[in-house]
Amino acid sequence: MRRWAGKAARRWLLLFHRWAGIATALFFTLWIGSGLVMLYVPFPTLTQAERLAHLTPIAWEHVAVSPDTALAAGGLPGVPAAFGLEMRGDEPVYRITGRDGARATVSGRTGARLGPVDAQAALRLAAGTRPGARVEPVERDQWTVTARYDPLRPFHKVALGDPAGTELYVSQVTGEIALDTTRFERAWNWLGSVPHWIYLTPLRARAELWRTVLLWLSGFAALGALSGLTIGIWRLRLRRRYANGAVTPYRGLARWHHLFGLVGGLGLGAFIVSGWISMNPNRWFASSAPPAGMSAAYAGTPGTIGVDTGRLPDLAGPDARSVRFTAIGGRWWLVAAVPDGLRAVAPDGGPGPDPAALAEAAAAAIPDGHHRAARHLEAYDAYWYPHGTDPRPLPVLRLRFDDPAATWLHIDPRDGTILQRLDRSGRINRWLFDAPHRLDLPVLTGHPALRDAAQWFLNLLAAGIALTGLVAGWRRLGRNVSPRAR
């Protein structure tokens, strides 16, 4: 009975792997090829450097409204999640983001709350007097599909008509540039992020449906890969070999599929299983972004900023492109983007927040725990390291707490921004997803060329498995449907 059960189990394992492979081989091939593209071309986003490049230095002579007056005119309740001053065309504006995501734009010249931006205004803001530029309305498209753009919708998409094929997305709500893309980015992402994440706009626009589809698809593919790895080891013979001294019972294409699977199956299995984990099954892993309640507690309840317009140029610098008014621990700070980086000062002209002040504010944000350790990182380590094309800033302040989630916070000491919240589940996810899927291993994260070489080696092995399986599956289907085979 036991022998019969074992034989039946092996037969069902073979059948499952065969048909799971036929069903998912094309997805394996797409995931592997698109993953290599993503090593070099990330999904389009507006980086901080790009955002500042689209801004002109603040025209201080036109700033006639104080920050406190602008904040009151914005009409958003409570301490804002973001509050800053920058130029919108030739007019200084205060941009305010509420804790609920609501946006308000206030003129720095008149103090009036500004309304939506029309197409012609968006064209002037994005392209100036550039000839050949054109504008069209966009509610949601391939590059603005995610929910983080919802508070800024709809957009005016401005095509600059330059050799790079640049397109800028101007929010109709605020008039700010929310995204820029180039022809190069768009073309390569159709071979990279879009097939890799199955980022089809009608599907991705429904976040939970998209997540459910990816969970089931990647989970089924993971079972197919693991079943293949199991079969590959089971059918391998190194001692009592098959006829003619072969280590595999297969011939032709199946032989190559078996051999590729033996060499690269573990890497492929780890890649697919970690991809399934990236969809956060059962919500096992907490987000690395601080939750709204934590951010609000970290900001505290500051009073007025107390800076008049005449002192702003001295505090921020005459060539500042933007000024953020940041609340940390119940106090306001000014963070100016200047040509050589960031400049943080107190409203009275004193220095920016020190590590002790940041630790005190962070402790208030985690009321169910105590601050246990602080470390000033001057170099990357196993939990703070560059993410692909995202270099991540250094130095960084790491604060550890003894709350039930064992929270770590990584804070930018220059301006007090919480860059990452990493609790126990996040640190586990770092090893279950980042390490096997992106090869973010300590020995590789500091050596990009070596990491890329390892990625290419493992992905080429995985491509051998996927392509031989794809051809074998196609042949199997052909035999099943052909009249002669029947």
GROMACS .gro file of C-alpha atoms in nm:
model
  486
    1MET     CA    1   0.000   0.000   0.000
    2ARG     CA    2   0.281   0.240   0.090
    3ARG     CA    3   0.460   0.160  -0.235
    4TRP     CA    4   0.143   0.220  -0.436
    5ALA     CA    5   0.082   0.552  -0.256
    6GLY     CA    6   0.439   0.663  -0.323
    7LYS     CA    7   0.410   0.574  -0.690
    8ALA     CA    8   0.079   0.761  -0.721
    9ALA     CA    9   0.225   1.066  -0.546
   10ARG     CA   10   0.522   1.073  -0.785
   11ARG     CA   11   0.291   1.042  -1.083
   12TRP     CA   12   0.071   1.328  -0.964
   13LEU     CA   13   0.381   1.536  -0.893
   14LEU     CA   14   0.501   1.481  -1.250
   15LEU     CA   15   0.160   1.564  -1.393
   16PHE     CA   16   0.128   1.878  -1.181
   17HIS     CA   17   0.471   2.003  -1.281
   18ARG     CA   18   0.404   1.932  -1.648
   19TRP     CA   19   0.077   2.122  -1.664
   20ALA     CA   20   0.179   2.394  -1.420
   21GLY     CA   21   0.483   2.450  -1.640
   22ILE     CA   22   0.270   2.466  -1.954
   23ALA     CA   23   0.040   2.720  -1.786
   24THR     CA   24   0.314   2.944  -1.646
   25ALA     CA   25   0.620   2.897  -1.870
   26LEU     CA   26   0.543   3.213  -2.067
   27PHE     CA   27   0.515   3.410  -1.743
   28PHE     CA   28   0.847   3.268  -1.624
   29THR     CA   29   1.011   3.381  -1.947
   30LEU     CA   30   0.860   3.730  -1.922
   31TRP     CA   31   0.954   3.770  -1.556
   32ILE     CA   32   1.314   3.669  -1.617
   33GLY     CA   33   1.370   3.888  -1.923
   34SER     CA   34   1.189   4.188  -1.779
   35GLY     CA   35   1.379   4.155  -1.451
   36LEU     CA   36   1.708   4.204  -1.635
   37VAL     CA   37   1.570   4.519  -1.799
   38MET     CA   38   1.465   4.653  -1.457
   39LEU     CA   39   1.824   4.632  -1.335
   40TYR     CA   40   1.899   4.934  -1.552
   41VAL     CA   41   1.569   5.111  -1.626
   42PRO     CA   42   1.339   5.160  -1.326
   43PHE     CA   43   0.972   5.250  -1.346
   44PRO     CA   44   0.931   5.623  -1.421
   45THR     CA   45   0.910   5.844  -1.115
   46LEU     CA   46   0.994   6.204  -1.034
   47THR     CA   47   1.305   6.200  -0.820
   48GLN     CA   48   1.387   6.483  -0.582
   49ALA     CA   49   1.672   6.592  -0.809
   50GLU     CA   50   1.441   6.598  -1.112
   51ARG     CA   51   1.173   6.789  -0.923
   52LEU     CA   52   1.422   7.057  -0.819
   53ALA     CA   53   1.558   7.076  -1.173
   54HIS     CA   54   1.212   7.184  -1.293
   55LEU     CA   55   1.204   7.469  -1.038
   56THR     CA   56   1.357   7.812  -1.064
   57PRO     CA   57   1.510   7.989  -0.761
   58ILE     CA   58   1.249   8.153  -0.541
   59ALA     CA   59   1.185   8.517  -0.638
   60TRP     CA   60   1.199   8.655  -0.285
   61GLU     CA   61   1.101   9.004  -0.396
   62HIS     CA   62   0.756   8.866  -0.485
   63VAL     CA   63   0.700   8.682  -0.156
   64ALA     CA   64   0.464   8.906   0.042
   65VAL     CA   65   0.279   8.643   0.249
   66SER     CA   66   0.425   8.484   0.562
   67PRO     CA   67   0.417   8.106   0.614
   68ASP     CA   68   0.167   8.134   0.902
   69THR     CA   69  -0.069   8.345   0.692
   70ALA     CA   70  -0.045   8.101   0.402
   71LEU     CA   71  -0.108   7.803   0.628
   72ALA     CA   72  -0.425   7.967   0.762
   73ALA     CA   73  -0.539   8.054   0.408
   74GLY     CA   74  -0.495   7.692   0.300
   75GLY     CA   75  -0.781   7.593   0.526
   76LEU     CA   76  -0.657   7.239   0.595
   77PRO     CA   77  -0.707   7.118   0.952
   78GLY     CA   78  -0.425   7.027   1.190
   79VAL     CA   79  -0.052   7.015   1.133
   80PRO     CA   80   0.014   6.952   0.762
   81ALA     CA   81   0.190   6.643   0.637
   82ALA     CA   82   0.390   6.866   0.401
   83PHE     CA   83   0.421   7.243   0.372
   84GLY     CA   84   0.659   7.428   0.144
   85LEU     CA   85   0.734   7.734  -0.066
   86GLU     CA   86   0.850   7.724  -0.428
   87MET     CA   87   0.790   7.890  -0.764
   88ARG     CA   88   0.501   7.808  -0.996
   89GLY     CA   89   0.600   7.981  -1.316
   90ASP     CA   90   0.673   8.340  -1.216
   91GLU     CA   91   0.468   8.327  -0.896
   92PRO     CA   92   0.583   8.202  -0.555
   93VAL     CA   93   0.334   7.957  -0.406
   94TYR     CA   94   0.290   7.773  -0.080
   95ARG     CA   95   0.199   7.406  -0.126
   96ILE     CA   96   0.017   7.240   0.162
   97THR     CA   97  -0.066   6.869   0.201
   98GLY     CA   98  -0.306   6.767   0.477
   99ARG     CA   99  -0.284   6.448   0.680
  100ASP     CA  100  -0.574   6.310   0.474
  101GLY     CA  101  -0.392   6.379   0.145
  102ALA     CA  102  -0.591   6.693   0.059
  103ARG     CA  103  -0.395   6.961  -0.126
  104ALA     CA  104  -0.404   7.339  -0.115
  105THR     CA  105  -0.200   7.593  -0.310
  106VAL     CA  106  -0.173   7.950  -0.178
  107SER     CA  107  -0.021   8.243  -0.363
  108GLY     CA  108   0.290   8.376  -0.192
  109ARG     CA  109   0.218   8.711  -0.353
  110THR     CA  110  -0.147   8.771  -0.261
  111GLY     CA  111  -0.233   8.505  -0.001
  112ALA     CA  112  -0.526   8.380  -0.210
  113ARG     CA  113  -0.596   8.010  -0.239
  114LEU     CA  114  -0.537   7.918  -0.603
  115GLY     CA  115  -0.778   7.706  -0.803
  116PRO     CA  116  -0.727   7.442  -1.073
  117VAL     CA  117  -0.479   7.493  -1.355
  118ASP     CA  118  -0.610   7.493  -1.712
  119ALA     CA  119  -0.436   7.346  -2.016
  120GLN     CA  120  -0.276   7.668  -2.136
  121ALA     CA  121  -0.140   7.748  -1.791
  122ALA     CA  122   0.001   7.395  -1.763
  123LEU     CA  123   0.167   7.435  -2.103
  124ARG     CA  124   0.333   7.757  -1.990
  125LEU     CA  125   0.442   7.605  -1.659
  126ALA     CA  126   0.597   7.294  -1.816
  127ALA     CA  127   0.723   7.415  -2.152
  128GLY     CA  128   0.750   7.793  -2.123
  129THR     CA  129   0.783   7.931  -2.474
  130ARG     CA  130   0.925   7.609  -2.621
  131PRO     CA  131   0.798   7.569  -2.980
  132GLY     CA  132   0.626   7.244  -3.074
  133ALA     CA  133   0.510   7.158  -2.721
  134ARG     CA  134   0.157   7.022  -2.691
  135VAL     CA  135  -0.078   6.936  -2.407
  136GLU     CA  136  -0.354   6.679  -2.356
  137PRO     CA  137  -0.571   6.584  -2.057
  138VAL     CA  138  -0.498   6.261  -1.872
  139GLU     CA  139  -0.700   6.111  -1.589
  140ARG     CA  140  -0.499   5.790  -1.550
  141ASP     CA  141  -0.253   5.623  -1.784
  142GLN     CA  142   0.021   5.361  -1.779
  143TRP     CA  143   0.268   5.578  -1.587
  144THR     CA  144   0.025   5.739  -1.339
  145VAL     CA  145  -0.175   5.427  -1.262
  146THR     CA  146  -0.096   5.389  -0.890
  147ALA     CA  147  -0.306   5.532  -0.607
  148ARG     CA  148  -0.035   5.771  -0.486
  149TYR     CA  149  -0.125   6.001  -0.776
  150ASP     CA  150  -0.495   6.014  -0.683
  151PRO     CA  151  -0.481   6.345  -0.488
  152LEU     CA  152  -0.322   6.513  -0.792
  153ARG     CA  153  -0.561   6.388  -1.059
  154PRO     CA  154  -0.647   6.479  -1.329
  155PHE     CA  155  -0.332   6.579  -1.516
  156HIS     CA  156  -0.229   6.785  -1.813
  157LYS     CA  157   0.032   6.581  -2.002
  158VAL     CA  158   0.273   6.819  -2.173
  159ALA     CA  159   0.490   6.677  -2.451
  160LEU     CA  160   0.793   6.905  -2.488
  161GLY     CA  161   0.876   6.793  -2.841
  162ASP     CA  162   1.245   6.763  -2.754
  163PRO     CA  163   1.479   6.491  -2.893
  164ALA     CA  164   1.436   6.283  -2.574
  165GLY     CA  165   1.059   6.273  -2.614
  166THR     CA  166   1.004   6.419  -2.266
  167GLU     CA  167   0.651   6.427  -2.128
  168LEU     CA  168   0.563   6.615  -1.809
  169TYR     CA  169   0.250   6.551  -1.604
  170VAL     CA  170   0.115   6.872  -1.450
  171SER     CA  171  -0.148   6.833  -1.179
  172GLN     CA  172  -0.467   7.021  -1.260
  173VAL     CA  173  -0.530   7.045  -0.884
  174THR     CA  174  -0.204   7.211  -0.778
  175GLY     CA  175  -0.013   7.304  -1.092
  176GLU     CA  176   0.294   7.110  -0.981
  177ILE     CA  177   0.489   6.872  -1.202
  178ALA     CA  178   0.411   6.527  -1.063
  179LEU     CA  179   0.601   6.306  -1.309
  180ASP     CA  180   0.837   6.321  -1.603
  181THR     CA  181   0.904   6.045  -1.854
  182THR     CA  182   1.122   6.011  -2.161
  183ARG     CA  183   1.081   5.801  -2.473
  184PHE     CA  184   1.369   5.581  -2.356
  185GLU     CA  185   1.203   5.513  -2.018
  186ARG     CA  186   0.862   5.445  -2.169
  187ALA     CA  187   0.993   5.208  -2.436
  188TRP     CA  188   1.212   5.002  -2.205
  189ASN     CA  189   0.947   4.982  -1.935
  190TRP     CA  190   0.716   4.804  -2.180
  191LEU     CA  191   0.987   4.535  -2.174
  192GLY     CA  192   1.068   4.577  -1.805
  193SER     CA  193   0.836   4.684  -1.525
  194VAL     CA  194   0.507   4.651  -1.715
  195PRO     CA  195   0.533   4.276  -1.792
  196HIS     CA  196   0.727   4.203  -1.473
  197TRP     CA  197   0.459   4.349  -1.244
  198ILE     CA  198   0.174   4.284  -1.493
  199TYR     CA  199   0.114   4.658  -1.483
  200LEU     CA  200  -0.176   4.665  -1.726
  201THR     CA  201  -0.362   4.988  -1.656
  202PRO     CA  202  -0.720   4.848  -1.630
  203LEU     CA  203  -0.596   4.581  -1.386
  204ARG     CA  204  -0.348   4.791  -1.186
  205ALA     CA  205  -0.607   5.066  -1.138
  206ARG     CA  206  -0.796   4.819  -0.916
  207ALA     CA  207  -0.528   4.769  -0.653
  208GLU     CA  208  -0.685   4.481  -0.459
  209LEU     CA  209  -0.784   4.292  -0.775
  210TRP     CA  210  -0.431   4.335  -0.913
  211ARG     CA  211  -0.279   4.216  -0.585
  212THR     CA  212  -0.509   3.912  -0.575
  213VAL     CA  213  -0.426   3.815  -0.934
  214LEU     CA  214  -0.052   3.846  -0.869
  215LEU     CA  215  -0.076   3.649  -0.546
  216TRP     CA  216  -0.250   3.355  -0.707
  217LEU     CA  217  -0.045   3.362  -1.026
  218SER     CA  218   0.293   3.389  -0.853
  219GLY     CA  219   0.187   3.135  -0.590
  220PHE     CA  220   0.088   2.882  -0.855
  221ALA     CA  221   0.411   2.950  -1.043
  222ALA     CA  222   0.610   2.903  -0.722
  223LEU     CA  223   0.451   2.560  -0.669
  224GLY     CA  224   0.538   2.471  -1.027
  225ALA     CA  225   0.900   2.574  -0.979
  226LEU     CA  226   0.937   2.390  -0.647
  227SER     CA  227   0.776   2.076  -0.789
  228GLY     CA  228   1.026   2.087  -1.074
  229LEU     CA  229   1.317   2.125  -0.835
  230THR     CA  230   1.186   1.826  -0.637
  231ILE     CA  231   1.152   1.612  -0.950
  232GLY     CA  232   1.494   1.720  -1.075
  233ILE     CA  233   1.666   1.604  -0.756
  234TRP     CA  234   1.457   1.285  -0.741
  235ARG     CA  235   1.543   1.183  -1.102
  236LEU     CA  236   1.913   1.265  -1.066
  237ARG     CA  237   2.147   0.967  -1.033
  238LEU     CA  238   2.512   1.027  -0.951
  239ARG     CA  239   2.598   0.674  -0.834
  240ARG     CA  240   2.363   0.415  -0.984
  241ARG     CA  241   2.344   0.590  -1.317
  242TYR     CA  242   2.113   0.540  -1.610
  243ALA     CA  243   2.210   0.371  -1.939
  244ASN     CA  244   2.537   0.488  -2.092
  245GLY     CA  245   2.639   0.647  -1.761
  246ALA     CA  246   2.384   0.927  -1.785
  247VAL     CA  247   2.280   1.112  -1.469
  248THR     CA  248   1.939   1.194  -1.615
  249PRO     CA  249   1.679   0.962  -1.769
  250TYR     CA  250   1.570   1.225  -2.022
  251ARG     CA  251   1.680   1.286  -2.378
  252GLY     CA  252   1.682   1.578  -2.615
  253LEU     CA  253   1.514   1.896  -2.495
  254ALA     CA  254   1.390   1.731  -2.174
  255ARG     CA  255   1.750   1.645  -2.088
  256TRP     CA  256   1.852   2.009  -2.116
  257HIS     CA  257   1.550   2.115  -1.911
  258HIS     CA  258   1.651   1.871  -1.637
  259LEU     CA  259   2.016   1.980  -1.635
  260PHE     CA  260   1.932   2.351  -1.638
  261GLY     CA  261   1.689   2.285  -1.355
  262LEU     CA  262   1.951   2.108  -1.147
  263VAL     CA  263   2.197   2.395  -1.180
  264GLY     CA  264   1.958   2.690  -1.171
  265GLY     CA  265   1.643   2.549  -1.013
  266LEU     CA  266   1.724   2.665  -0.663
  267GLY     CA  267   1.783   3.022  -0.783
  268LEU     CA  268   1.466   3.020  -0.994
  269GLY     CA  269   1.262   2.876  -0.710
  270ALA     CA  270   1.393   3.141  -0.470
  271PHE     CA  271   1.319   3.412  -0.726
  272ILE     CA  272   0.958   3.303  -0.779
  273VAL     CA  273   0.880   3.235  -0.413
  274SER     CA  274   1.025   3.573  -0.310
  275GLY     CA  275   0.819   3.736  -0.585
  276TRP     CA  276   0.510   3.584  -0.428
  277ILE     CA  277   0.625   3.714  -0.088
  278SER     CA  278   0.658   4.064  -0.237
  279MET     CA  279   0.278   4.071  -0.272
  280ASN     CA  280   0.259   4.049   0.109
  281PRO     CA  281   0.037   3.740   0.145
  282ASN     CA  282  -0.198   3.760   0.442
  283ARG     CA  283  -0.050   4.105   0.521
  284TRP     CA  284   0.239   3.943   0.704
  285PHE     CA  285   0.478   4.234   0.656
  286ALA     CA  286   0.439   4.595   0.768
  287SER     CA  287   0.506   4.880   0.526
  288SER     CA  288   0.845   5.048   0.544
  289ALA     CA  289   0.670   5.387   0.530
  290PRO     CA  290   0.569   5.523   0.871
  291PRO     CA  291   0.191   5.505   0.926
  292ALA     CA  292  -0.007   5.828   0.943
  293GLY     CA  293  -0.044   5.814   1.320
  294MET     CA  294   0.330   5.775   1.370
  295SER     CA  295   0.407   6.064   1.136
  296ALA     CA  296   0.157   6.289   1.315
  297ALA     CA  297   0.300   6.200   1.657
  298TYR     CA  298   0.655   6.261   1.529
  299ALA     CA  299   0.551   6.607   1.411
  300GLY     CA  300   0.383   6.694   1.740
  301THR     CA  301   0.169   7.006   1.781
  302PRO     CA  302   0.386   7.308   1.708
  303GLY     CA  303   0.268   7.665   1.744
  304THR     CA  304   0.315   7.933   1.483
  305ILE     CA  305   0.626   7.939   1.266
  306GLY     CA  306   0.684   8.305   1.348
  307VAL     CA  307   0.893   8.400   1.045
  308ASP     CA  308   0.808   8.711   0.844
  309THR     CA  309   0.877   8.742   0.473
  310GLY     CA  310   1.173   8.973   0.526
  311ARG     CA  311   1.370   8.705   0.715
  312LEU     CA  312   1.296   8.415   0.481
  313PRO     CA  313   1.576   8.491   0.228
  314ASP     CA  314   1.833   8.511   0.509
  315LEU     CA  315   1.719   8.181   0.664
  316ALA     CA  316   1.679   7.985   0.340
  317GLY     CA  317   1.944   8.150   0.126
  318PRO     CA  318   1.896   8.379  -0.175
  319ASP     CA  319   1.935   8.096  -0.427
  320ALA     CA  320   1.703   7.840  -0.264
  321ARG     CA  321   1.475   7.656  -0.505
  322SER     CA  322   1.233   7.538  -0.237
  323VAL     CA  323   1.177   7.573   0.134
  324ARG     CA  324   1.003   7.310   0.346
  325PHE     CA  325   0.852   7.399   0.681
  326THR     CA  326   0.884   7.076   0.878
  327ALA     CA  327   0.731   7.002   1.216
  328ILE     CA  328   0.937   6.768   1.436
  329GLY     CA  329   0.875   6.713   1.804
  330GLY     CA  330   0.642   7.011   1.836
  331ARG     CA  331   0.886   7.256   1.676
  332TRP     CA  332   0.911   7.406   1.330
  333TRP     CA  333   1.224   7.382   1.117
  334LEU     CA  334   1.307   7.529   0.777
  335VAL     CA  335   1.473   7.301   0.522
  336ALA     CA  336   1.593   7.479   0.209
  337ALA     CA  337   1.705   7.309  -0.113
  338VAL     CA  338   2.016   7.504  -0.213
  339PRO     CA  339   2.271   7.430  -0.489
  340ASP     CA  340   2.503   7.235  -0.258
  341GLY     CA  341   2.231   7.024  -0.091
  342LEU     CA  342   1.996   7.085   0.202
  343ARG     CA  343   2.015   7.361   0.458
  344ALA     CA  344   1.817   7.311   0.783
  345VAL     CA  345   1.772   7.594   1.031
  346ALA     CA  346   1.543   7.685   1.317
  347PRO     CA  347   1.302   7.980   1.269
  348ASP     CA  348   1.525   8.188   1.497
  349GLY     CA  349   1.828   8.117   1.280
  350GLY     CA  350   1.974   7.847   1.503
  351PRO     CA  351   2.102   7.513   1.372
  352GLY     CA  352   1.875   7.237   1.248
  353PRO     CA  353   1.750   6.947   1.461
  354ASP     CA  354   2.022   6.752   1.641
  355PRO     CA  355   2.015   6.372   1.698
  356ALA     CA  356   1.888   6.416   2.053
  357ALA     CA  357   1.589   6.619   1.935
  358LEU     CA  358   1.515   6.364   1.663
  359ALA     CA  359   1.533   6.076   1.910
  360GLU     CA  360   1.299   6.258   2.151
  361ALA     CA  361   1.044   6.321   1.874
  362ALA     CA  362   1.069   5.960   1.754
  363ALA     CA  363   1.013   5.831   2.107
  364ALA     CA  364   0.687   6.026   2.119
  365ALA     CA  365   0.585   5.859   1.794
  366ILE     CA  366   0.622   5.510   1.947
  367PRO     CA  367   0.434   5.534   2.276
  368ASP     CA  368   0.430   5.160   2.344
  369GLY     CA  369   0.808   5.133   2.353
  370HIS     CA  370   1.123   5.304   2.476
  371HIS     CA  371   1.421   5.428   2.283
  372ARG     CA  372   1.702   5.179   2.347
  373ALA     CA  373   1.984   5.259   2.105
  374ALA     CA  374   2.099   5.513   1.848
  375ARG     CA  375   2.360   5.465   1.582
  376HIS     CA  376   2.501   5.714   1.332
  377LEU     CA  377   2.566   5.516   1.015
  378GLU     CA  378   2.843   5.653   0.795
  379ALA     CA  379   2.846   5.345   0.570
  380TYR     CA  380   2.590   5.097   0.441
  381ASP     CA  381   2.518   4.778   0.630
  382ALA     CA  382   2.286   4.478   0.606
  383TYR     CA  383   1.968   4.682   0.669
  384TRP     CA  384   2.053   5.019   0.515
  385TYR     CA  385   2.199   4.978   0.169
  386PRO     CA  386   2.151   5.109  -0.188
  387HIS     CA  387   1.842   4.975  -0.366
  388GLY     CA  388   1.932   4.931  -0.734
  389THR     CA  389   1.923   5.278  -0.890
  390ASP     CA  390   1.825   5.433  -0.553
  391PRO     CA  391   2.155   5.515  -0.376
  392ARG     CA  392   1.997   5.603  -0.038
  393PRO     CA  393   2.156   5.889   0.156
  394LEU     CA  394   2.439   5.871   0.405
  395PRO     CA  395   2.493   5.940   0.685
  396VAL     CA  396   2.171   5.818   0.846
  397LEU     CA  397   2.054   5.796   1.205
  398ARG     CA  398   1.922   5.456   1.319
  399LEU     CA  399   1.702   5.452   1.629
  400ARG     CA  400   1.597   5.125   1.794
  401PHE     CA  401   1.295   5.079   2.019
  402ASP     CA  402   1.173   4.798   2.243
  403ASP     CA  403   0.804   4.818   2.143
  404PRO     CA  404   0.622   4.489   2.061
  405ALA     CA  405   0.712   4.528   1.691
  406ALA     CA  406   1.082   4.594   1.773
  407THR     CA  407   1.080   4.904   1.554
  408TRP     CA  408   1.384   5.061   1.393
  409LEU     CA  409   1.368   5.407   1.238
  410HIS     CA  410   1.614   5.536   0.980
  411ILE     CA  411   1.614   5.917   0.990
  412ASP     CA  412   1.796   6.165   0.768
  413PRO     CA  413   1.997   6.374   1.018
  414ARG     CA  414   2.009   6.667   0.776
  415ASP     CA  415   1.638   6.745   0.789
  416GLY     CA  416   1.480   6.492   1.025
  417THR     CA  417   1.284   6.302   0.759
  418ILE     CA  418   1.189   5.947   0.856
  419LEU     CA  419   1.332   5.757   0.561
  420GLN     CA  420   1.228   5.407   0.667
  421ARG     CA  421   1.034   5.226   0.937
  422LEU     CA  422   1.167   4.875   0.981
  423ASP     CA  423   0.995   4.654   1.233
  424ARG     CA  424   1.058   4.285   1.299
  425SER     CA  425   0.844   4.177   1.004
  426GLY     CA  426   1.024   4.423   0.778
  427ARG     CA  427   1.361   4.284   0.874
  428ILE     CA  428   1.236   3.932   0.803
  429ASN     CA  429   1.099   4.048   0.468
  430ARG     CA  430   1.440   4.196   0.387
  431TRP     CA  431   1.585   3.842   0.390
  432LEU     CA  432   1.286   3.667   0.235
  433PHE     CA  433   1.235   3.912  -0.053
  434ASP     CA  434   1.518   4.160  -0.105
  435ALA     CA  435   1.798   3.906  -0.059
  436PRO     CA  436   1.679   3.630  -0.298
  437HIS     CA  437   1.481   3.844  -0.543
  438ARG     CA  438   1.713   4.142  -0.587
  439LEU     CA  439   2.032   3.975  -0.463
  440ASP     CA  440   2.059   4.243  -0.195
  441LEU     CA  441   2.318   4.042  -0.008
  442PRO     CA  442   2.581   4.214   0.211
  443VAL     CA  443   2.863   4.081  -0.006
  444LEU     CA  444   2.699   4.223  -0.322
  445THR     CA  445   2.524   4.549  -0.228
  446GLY     CA  446   2.853   4.736  -0.210
  447HIS     CA  447   2.973   4.598  -0.545
  448PRO     CA  448   2.719   4.683  -0.818
  449ALA     CA  449   2.918   4.521  -1.099
  450LEU     CA  450   2.950   4.194  -0.908
  451ARG     CA  451   2.580   4.203  -0.819
  452ASP     CA  452   2.484   4.259  -1.184
  453ALA     CA  453   2.708   3.971  -1.292
  454ALA     CA  454   2.543   3.740  -1.038
  455GLN     CA  455   2.200   3.855  -1.156
  456TRP     CA  456   2.287   3.782  -1.519
  457PHE     CA  457   2.432   3.441  -1.436
  458LEU     CA  458   2.130   3.328  -1.234
  459ASN     CA  459   1.880   3.477  -1.476
  460LEU     CA  460   2.043   3.314  -1.778
  461LEU     CA  461   2.024   2.977  -1.602
  462ALA     CA  462   1.659   3.048  -1.519
  463ALA     CA  463   1.600   3.149  -1.881
  464GLY     CA  464   1.737   2.811  -1.990
  465ILE     CA  465   1.483   2.640  -1.762
  466ALA     CA  466   1.195   2.859  -1.877
  467LEU     CA  467   1.268   2.843  -2.251
  468THR     CA  468   1.323   2.468  -2.262
  469GLY     CA  469   1.008   2.423  -2.057
  470LEU     CA  470   0.816   2.658  -2.286
  471VAL     CA  471   0.919   2.469  -2.600
  472ALA     CA  472   0.854   2.132  -2.437
  473GLY     CA  473   0.510   2.250  -2.325
  474TRP     CA  474   0.430   2.376  -2.674
  475ARG     CA  475   0.526   2.040  -2.819
  476ARG     CA  476   0.316   1.857  -2.562
  477LEU     CA  477   0.012   2.067  -2.647
  478GLY     CA  478   0.075   2.010  -3.016
  479ARG     CA  479   0.081   1.634  -2.967
  480ASN     CA  480  -0.240   1.647  -2.765
  481VAL     CA  481  -0.435   1.840  -3.028
  482SER     CA  482  -0.302   1.688  -3.349
  483PRO     CA  483  -0.523   1.420  -3.516
  484ARG     CA  484  -0.224   1.192  -3.579
  485ALA     CA  485  -0.128   1.197  -3.209
  486ARG     CA  486  -0.483   1.111  -3.112
   0.00000   0.00000   0.00000
